[in-house]
């Protein structure tokens, strides 16, 4: 098997780092410093995933380092367990704590989430400092060192290997995770939660997963810290330390795994230098370095909020796609025969307080048809869409899809039933490549979970998912830009990316919300051709559109809404002459 | 617990709560106008108490030097930011407010401090030294990123808190001190001994709250600030300069912080880093008030003060744990019932 060059370079760097301390070129003092950098890097990598990728800012990560450190301290000092045995225990205890704390925390919205992390960050600091069997404010000392046979890993050089093996493993695991199916869902959390949900991502579950993963790395860091320092006290697990970890992630570049190491190195070096320099300058000792840390944080946010890594090393490179074996592709859904009733809305009603947005609307969508949903602005078209796709619950009436009632269902379940949608305001993950955005549409057609991603056992499935994504991109005519970051595309192209993503779900019913808005004439023609092709394959389309030429030429039937009420339904030619419709669109032509 | 203890705890809670209320009102005000969650609000409180203490001992407070340092930083950041469009007006303003004012106050404090002018003079001088720090900090740290998300502003706010706390250590040193009580009289009310200090705290807080209500309800400036907090873009469209509004909000916050510092000084030993916890507890109250409602915030602050008094009676070691754990269910509740906190980046 031929490894890609970047993997070889990374592996070579990893080996070089691990050999470095044994060359005798580096003084012990610096090796100790590198050990602390490695330990902080683990926490910062977790924060990159949590904050930079998942969009959840945590000031309390140091508390999880504390969980790991105190667990191993108690078990080794008071119960005499071997440190190697406490490693899984420390990590598991931290993960359980994180699952409990996270269950509440990830449900906090907006800026309440970071505020929540501050609150429990402080609470745990005082808890550690007041529990007598944790040694209260004095902490615990006499923690045994790690041993390999009879050799104690006390020398910084020996410990260096342990720490950096952990860092290398964490980097590999995190990158594998982010590159896989679950990773795409996580990357969609921050900017396009709605899109992630529309393609079956359980967003609350994904957030909790990220939270626990980040805490796991922090717990591992805590275990390493305890056996290197050989003592623990509450100080390094408080809110100040938590903010420093966040500073490391922000400094390095909050979306990038290697940025975490860069940030950890930067802050650790800065602290080391300032702790010598500042007391000498000011004449007495104290933790004056926080002045500089605060200033660095403010300056980074003011000048380069994406951190140092992108400035030094540019944007992330496009993903390497695994190639599927010849002849293999994802299984396709069996579509019902054309003409079978698919979606039935009966007296569907939605009120927001006193406003009736959708008023007793009934219509039907059959298999293999294109139905146009039209009406002036504010007619209730998008609300109808949201009712069908489970974004909003019905006030009364019913909507059925292939016999399943759609009342009070979630967007995730709608996706599972084969409803795929696009959005009126595009919901695209701008910093992810186009092909990965499209592959998000196939989320429910893959099954690889966290562990399979981390251990790279998802390659065969990923190959199929990406092949399907590539095929759909080709159909909308965007194969050439597949590896560009989605954020660089024009609005019209993004709409087509959304269509491709929806097709990637292998839908029974395609719901398109103004897909032609922002498209050029040629692109509109191509889209119309594509939709006819899709119809010929037996997929139904429900189309909200303002471009009348576009919708009239395509639709088999039109449903016209005005002020939330259905005012007409029929073939485009009839609708064109319907006096009630003309009245609604043009006002009183009397 | 018998009635006397309860009354004693209640008094304790009301005093603490009154101080938290002042700090929390400042937090709500600043958040409303600028969306900044002002973590360093507590530093204003601690630095004021330390300034009054220094003046009581006849020493020139290092606060004047700190103000000069902040003024210098504000001037530099203003010059860098407006490098291309510097006007004479702006230069004059920088020279007057960021440089001349701190220098004048420095000379004034050095002249007045050895004279030991008495409590009222000390307090006024301390408040005068602290208040200009608010707008300076706004211009140094927040004005350049005023349009960023709440999250970015929150991180910057932590950065400012770190730096200020470190500067506090440099300028004030690590030792904590207390200040003389505002009133050393006390009287009995049934079983309860009410101290003059607690009456003073409640009276000053009440007076300030009334003044604030009048300011926001009756004056044009107050209404303009309220407009900024309810709809920033709308406020700009009707001609309210939101940058200036931010500075005013920060000035008011520093002023409220300074008054809280005057009130808190005699109640506890204050060190350079004491402000953080006071600020955070006030912050718990501000969150309970949804970061929007002033009356709710005051009520919540009294509640936090009382809860703290109760916790310190029942489980004094776990007082802080309990106070901060209190906030989590509130946040969860607000996330469900006020989901509009979510904001597009």
mmCIF file with all atom_site columns, C-alpha atoms in Angstrom, chain A residues 51 55 57 59 104-105 107-120 122-124 126-127 130-131 190-191 207 239-241 243-244 246-247 250 282 284-288 290-298 301-303 305, chain B residues 31 37 139-145 148 150-152 154-160 162-163 165-167 169-170 173-174 272 276-277 280 283 287 290-291 317-318 320-321 324-325 327-328 331-332 334-336 338-343 345:
data_model
loop_
_atom_site.group_PDB
_atom_site.id
_atom_site.type_symbol
_atom_site.label_atom_id
_atom_site.label_alt_id
_atom_site.label_comp_id
_atom_site.label_asym_id
_atom_site.label_entity_id
_atom_site.label_seq_id
_atom_site.pdbx_PDB_ins_code
_atom_site.Cartn_x
_atom_site.Cartn_y
_atom_site.Cartn_z
_atom_site.occupancy
_atom_site.B_iso_or_equiv
_atom_site.pdbx_formal_charge
_atom_site.auth_seq_id
_atom_site.auth_comp_id
_atom_site.auth_asym_id
_atom_site.auth_atom_id
_atom_site.pdbx_PDB_model_num
ATOM 1   C CA . UNK A 1 51  ? -14.627 25.264 20.416 1.00 0.00 ? 51  UNK A CA 1
ATOM 2   C CA . UNK A 1 55  ? -18.612 25.904 18.328 1.00 0.00 ? 55  UNK A CA 1
ATOM 3   C CA . UNK A 1 57  ? -16.525 27.534 24.048 1.00 0.00 ? 57  UNK A CA 1
ATOM 4   C CA . UNK A 1 59  ? -13.598 27.938 30.087 1.00 0.00 ? 59  UNK A CA 1
ATOM 5   C CA . UNK A 1 104 ? -26.812 19.919 30.790 1.00 0.00 ? 104 UNK A CA 1
ATOM 6   C CA . UNK A 1 105 ? -24.100 22.085 29.255 1.00 0.00 ? 105 UNK A CA 1
ATOM 7   C CA . UNK A 1 107 ? -28.206 22.159 25.807 1.00 0.00 ? 107 UNK A CA 1
ATOM 8   C CA . UNK A 1 108 ? -27.361 25.725 26.843 1.00 0.00 ? 108 UNK A CA 1
ATOM 9   C CA . UNK A 1 109 ? -27.902 28.085 23.948 1.00 0.00 ? 109 UNK A CA 1
ATOM 10  C CA . UNK A 1 110 ? -25.698 30.874 22.633 1.00 0.00 ? 110 UNK A CA 1
ATOM 11  C CA . UNK A 1 111 ? -23.475 32.594 25.171 1.00 0.00 ? 111 UNK A CA 1
ATOM 12  C CA . UNK A 1 112 ? -25.184 30.773 28.049 1.00 0.00 ? 112 UNK A CA 1
ATOM 13  C CA . UNK A 1 113 ? -22.972 27.792 27.211 1.00 0.00 ? 113 UNK A CA 1
ATOM 14  C CA . UNK A 1 114 ? -19.588 29.425 27.950 1.00 0.00 ? 114 UNK A CA 1
ATOM 15  C CA . UNK A 1 115 ? -21.133 31.066 31.014 1.00 0.00 ? 115 UNK A CA 1
ATOM 16  C CA . UNK A 1 116 ? -22.194 27.631 32.216 1.00 0.00 ? 116 UNK A CA 1
ATOM 17  C CA . UNK A 1 117 ? -18.656 26.319 31.778 1.00 0.00 ? 117 UNK A CA 1
ATOM 18  C CA . UNK A 1 118 ? -17.345 29.244 33.839 1.00 0.00 ? 118 UNK A CA 1
ATOM 19  C CA . UNK A 1 119 ? -19.833 28.409 36.594 1.00 0.00 ? 119 UNK A CA 1
ATOM 20  C CA . UNK A 1 120 ? -18.964 24.732 36.927 1.00 0.00 ? 120 UNK A CA 1
ATOM 21  C CA . UNK A 1 122 ? -15.250 27.616 39.415 1.00 0.00 ? 122 UNK A CA 1
ATOM 22  C CA . UNK A 1 123 ? -17.487 25.274 41.385 1.00 0.00 ? 123 UNK A CA 1
ATOM 23  C CA . UNK A 1 124 ? -15.160 22.297 40.780 1.00 0.00 ? 124 UNK A CA 1
ATOM 24  C CA . UNK A 1 126 ? -13.651 25.055 45.138 1.00 0.00 ? 126 UNK A CA 1
ATOM 25  C CA . UNK A 1 127 ? -14.876 21.490 45.409 1.00 0.00 ? 127 UNK A CA 1
ATOM 26  C CA . UNK A 1 130 ? -12.584 21.662 50.147 1.00 0.00 ? 130 UNK A CA 1
ATOM 27  C CA . UNK A 1 131 ? -12.862 17.872 50.079 1.00 0.00 ? 131 UNK A CA 1
ATOM 28  C CA . UNK A 1 190 ? -21.166 25.393 14.471 1.00 0.00 ? 190 UNK A CA 1
ATOM 29  C CA . UNK A 1 191 ? -22.395 27.158 11.353 1.00 0.00 ? 191 UNK A CA 1
ATOM 30  C CA . UNK A 1 207 ? -22.368 17.895 20.725 1.00 0.00 ? 207 UNK A CA 1
ATOM 31  C CA . UNK A 1 239 ? -10.834 28.934 35.944 1.00 0.00 ? 239 UNK A CA 1
ATOM 32  C CA . UNK A 1 240 ? -7.552  30.773 35.313 1.00 0.00 ? 240 UNK A CA 1
ATOM 33  C CA . UNK A 1 241 ? -5.966  27.593 34.000 1.00 0.00 ? 241 UNK A CA 1
ATOM 34  C CA . UNK A 1 243 ? -8.874  30.269 30.367 1.00 0.00 ? 243 UNK A CA 1
ATOM 35  C CA . UNK A 1 244 ? -5.199  29.664 29.607 1.00 0.00 ? 244 UNK A CA 1
ATOM 36  C CA . UNK A 1 246 ? -8.683  28.366 25.798 1.00 0.00 ? 246 UNK A CA 1
ATOM 37  C CA . UNK A 1 247 ? -6.050  31.010 25.060 1.00 0.00 ? 247 UNK A CA 1
ATOM 38  C CA . UNK A 1 250 ? -7.389  30.531 20.182 1.00 0.00 ? 250 UNK A CA 1
ATOM 39  C CA . UNK A 1 282 ? 9.412   44.565 38.816 1.00 0.00 ? 282 UNK A CA 1
ATOM 40  C CA . UNK A 1 284 ? 9.399   41.082 43.395 1.00 0.00 ? 284 UNK A CA 1
ATOM 41  C CA . UNK A 1 285 ? 7.820   37.764 42.512 1.00 0.00 ? 285 UNK A CA 1
ATOM 42  C CA . UNK A 1 286 ? 4.235   37.019 41.570 1.00 0.00 ? 286 UNK A CA 1
ATOM 43  C CA . UNK A 1 287 ? 2.312   35.601 38.661 1.00 0.00 ? 287 UNK A CA 1
ATOM 44  C CA . UNK A 1 288 ? 2.711   38.725 36.577 1.00 0.00 ? 288 UNK A CA 1
ATOM 45  C CA . UNK A 1 290 ? -1.132  36.897 33.357 1.00 0.00 ? 290 UNK A CA 1
ATOM 46  C CA . UNK A 1 291 ? -0.805  40.558 32.311 1.00 0.00 ? 291 UNK A CA 1
ATOM 47  C CA . UNK A 1 292 ? 0.843   39.409 29.103 1.00 0.00 ? 292 UNK A CA 1
ATOM 48  C CA . UNK A 1 293 ? -1.565  36.493 28.644 1.00 0.00 ? 293 UNK A CA 1
ATOM 49  C CA . UNK A 1 294 ? -4.543  38.830 28.850 1.00 0.00 ? 294 UNK A CA 1
ATOM 50  C CA . UNK A 1 295 ? -2.923  41.247 26.422 1.00 0.00 ? 295 UNK A CA 1
ATOM 51  C CA . UNK A 1 296 ? -2.053  38.430 23.989 1.00 0.00 ? 296 UNK A CA 1
ATOM 52  C CA . UNK A 1 297 ? -5.628  37.156 24.073 1.00 0.00 ? 297 UNK A CA 1
ATOM 53  C CA . UNK A 1 298 ? -7.078  40.604 23.374 1.00 0.00 ? 298 UNK A CA 1
ATOM 54  C CA . UNK A 1 301 ? -8.890  38.526 18.934 1.00 0.00 ? 301 UNK A CA 1
ATOM 55  C CA . UNK A 1 302 ? -8.382  42.043 17.557 1.00 0.00 ? 302 UNK A CA 1
ATOM 56  C CA . UNK A 1 303 ? -5.890  41.255 14.833 1.00 0.00 ? 303 UNK A CA 1
ATOM 57  C CA . UNK A 1 305 ? -9.237  35.867 15.300 1.00 0.00 ? 305 UNK A CA 1
ATOM 58  C CA . UNK B 2 31  ? -24.037 43.929 28.224 1.00 0.00 ? 31  UNK B CA 1
ATOM 59  C CA . UNK B 2 37  ? -19.972 40.476 29.557 1.00 0.00 ? 37  UNK B CA 1
ATOM 60  C CA . UNK B 2 139 ? -11.292 51.884 23.736 1.00 0.00 ? 139 UNK B CA 1
ATOM 61  C CA . UNK B 2 140 ? -8.218  49.716 24.322 1.00 0.00 ? 140 UNK B CA 1
ATOM 62  C CA . UNK B 2 141 ? -9.860  46.329 24.222 1.00 0.00 ? 141 UNK B CA 1
ATOM 63  C CA . UNK B 2 142 ? -13.409 46.379 22.945 1.00 0.00 ? 142 UNK B CA 1
ATOM 64  C CA . UNK B 2 143 ? -13.924 49.229 20.469 1.00 0.00 ? 143 UNK B CA 1
ATOM 65  C CA . UNK B 2 144 ? -11.809 47.535 17.744 1.00 0.00 ? 144 UNK B CA 1
ATOM 66  C CA . UNK B 2 145 ? -13.906 44.355 17.963 1.00 0.00 ? 145 UNK B CA 1
ATOM 67  C CA . UNK B 2 148 ? -17.745 40.607 16.933 1.00 0.00 ? 148 UNK B CA 1
ATOM 68  C CA . UNK B 2 150 ? -20.748 37.822 22.166 1.00 0.00 ? 150 UNK B CA 1
ATOM 69  C CA . UNK B 2 151 ? -18.335 34.929 22.460 1.00 0.00 ? 151 UNK B CA 1
ATOM 70  C CA . UNK B 2 152 ? -15.327 36.763 21.081 1.00 0.00 ? 152 UNK B CA 1
ATOM 71  C CA . UNK B 2 154 ? -16.431 37.392 26.304 1.00 0.00 ? 154 UNK B CA 1
ATOM 72  C CA . UNK B 2 155 ? -12.985 35.958 25.637 1.00 0.00 ? 155 UNK B CA 1
ATOM 73  C CA . UNK B 2 156 ? -11.544 39.452 25.234 1.00 0.00 ? 156 UNK B CA 1
ATOM 74  C CA . UNK B 2 157 ? -13.256 40.353 28.491 1.00 0.00 ? 157 UNK B CA 1
ATOM 75  C CA . UNK B 2 158 ? -11.428 37.530 30.225 1.00 0.00 ? 158 UNK B CA 1
ATOM 76  C CA . UNK B 2 159 ? -8.210  38.780 28.675 1.00 0.00 ? 159 UNK B CA 1
ATOM 77  C CA . UNK B 2 160 ? -8.804  42.256 30.104 1.00 0.00 ? 160 UNK B CA 1
ATOM 78  C CA . UNK B 2 162 ? -6.324  38.792 33.481 1.00 0.00 ? 162 UNK B CA 1
ATOM 79  C CA . UNK B 2 163 ? -4.284  41.822 32.537 1.00 0.00 ? 163 UNK B CA 1
ATOM 80  C CA . UNK B 2 165 ? -5.599  41.579 37.833 1.00 0.00 ? 165 UNK B CA 1
ATOM 81  C CA . UNK B 2 166 ? -1.899  41.242 37.038 1.00 0.00 ? 166 UNK B CA 1
ATOM 82  C CA . UNK B 2 167 ? -1.529  45.032 36.909 1.00 0.00 ? 167 UNK B CA 1
ATOM 83  C CA . UNK B 2 169 ? -0.714  42.915 41.691 1.00 0.00 ? 169 UNK B CA 1
ATOM 84  C CA . UNK B 2 170 ? 2.037   45.132 40.286 1.00 0.00 ? 170 UNK B CA 1
ATOM 85  C CA . UNK B 2 173 ? 0.965   44.417 45.862 1.00 0.00 ? 173 UNK B CA 1
ATOM 86  C CA . UNK B 2 174 ? -0.340  41.122 47.196 1.00 0.00 ? 174 UNK B CA 1
ATOM 87  C CA . UNK B 2 272 ? -5.963  42.946 44.226 1.00 0.00 ? 272 UNK B CA 1
ATOM 88  C CA . UNK B 2 276 ? -13.261 38.510 40.524 1.00 0.00 ? 276 UNK B CA 1
ATOM 89  C CA . UNK B 2 277 ? -15.461 36.590 42.957 1.00 0.00 ? 277 UNK B CA 1
ATOM 90  C CA . UNK B 2 280 ? -18.936 36.616 39.408 1.00 0.00 ? 280 UNK B CA 1
ATOM 91  C CA . UNK B 2 283 ? -22.917 37.991 37.472 1.00 0.00 ? 283 UNK B CA 1
ATOM 92  C CA . UNK B 2 287 ? -27.951 36.008 34.598 1.00 0.00 ? 287 UNK B CA 1
ATOM 93  C CA . UNK B 2 290 ? -31.688 37.460 32.047 1.00 0.00 ? 290 UNK B CA 1
ATOM 94  C CA . UNK B 2 291 ? -29.022 40.147 31.466 1.00 0.00 ? 291 UNK B CA 1
ATOM 95  C CA . UNK B 2 317 ? -16.532 25.367 53.049 1.00 0.00 ? 317 UNK B CA 1
ATOM 96  C CA . UNK B 2 318 ? -18.834 24.732 50.142 1.00 0.00 ? 318 UNK B CA 1
ATOM 97  C CA . UNK B 2 320 ? -18.682 29.073 46.616 1.00 0.00 ? 320 UNK B CA 1
ATOM 98  C CA . UNK B 2 321 ? -19.457 25.646 45.166 1.00 0.00 ? 321 UNK B CA 1
ATOM 99  C CA . UNK B 2 324 ? -21.899 28.825 41.400 1.00 0.00 ? 324 UNK B CA 1
ATOM 100 C CA . UNK B 2 325 ? -23.779 25.569 41.002 1.00 0.00 ? 325 UNK B CA 1
ATOM 101 C CA . UNK B 2 327 ? -26.427 29.235 38.102 1.00 0.00 ? 327 UNK B CA 1
ATOM 102 C CA . UNK B 2 328 ? -26.497 26.034 36.011 1.00 0.00 ? 328 UNK B CA 1
ATOM 103 C CA . UNK B 2 331 ? -28.962 28.849 32.506 1.00 0.00 ? 331 UNK B CA 1
ATOM 104 C CA . UNK B 2 332 ? -30.684 25.646 31.435 1.00 0.00 ? 332 UNK B CA 1
ATOM 105 C CA . UNK B 2 334 ? -33.241 30.337 30.255 1.00 0.00 ? 334 UNK B CA 1
ATOM 106 C CA . UNK B 2 335 ? -31.968 28.302 27.306 1.00 0.00 ? 335 UNK B CA 1
ATOM 107 C CA . UNK B 2 336 ? -35.332 26.632 27.018 1.00 0.00 ? 336 UNK B CA 1
ATOM 108 C CA . UNK B 2 338 ? -35.427 32.429 26.080 1.00 0.00 ? 338 UNK B CA 1
ATOM 109 C CA . UNK B 2 339 ? -33.739 30.718 23.157 1.00 0.00 ? 339 UNK B CA 1
ATOM 110 C CA . UNK B 2 340 ? -33.206 34.050 21.399 1.00 0.00 ? 340 UNK B CA 1
ATOM 111 C CA . UNK B 2 341 ? -29.854 34.318 23.113 1.00 0.00 ? 341 UNK B CA 1
ATOM 112 C CA . UNK B 2 342 ? -28.541 32.423 20.101 1.00 0.00 ? 342 UNK B CA 1
ATOM 113 C CA . UNK B 2 343 ? -26.977 34.816 17.710 1.00 0.00 ? 343 UNK B CA 1
ATOM 114 C CA . UNK B 2 345 ? -21.994 34.962 13.796 1.00 0.00 ? 345 UNK B CA 1
#
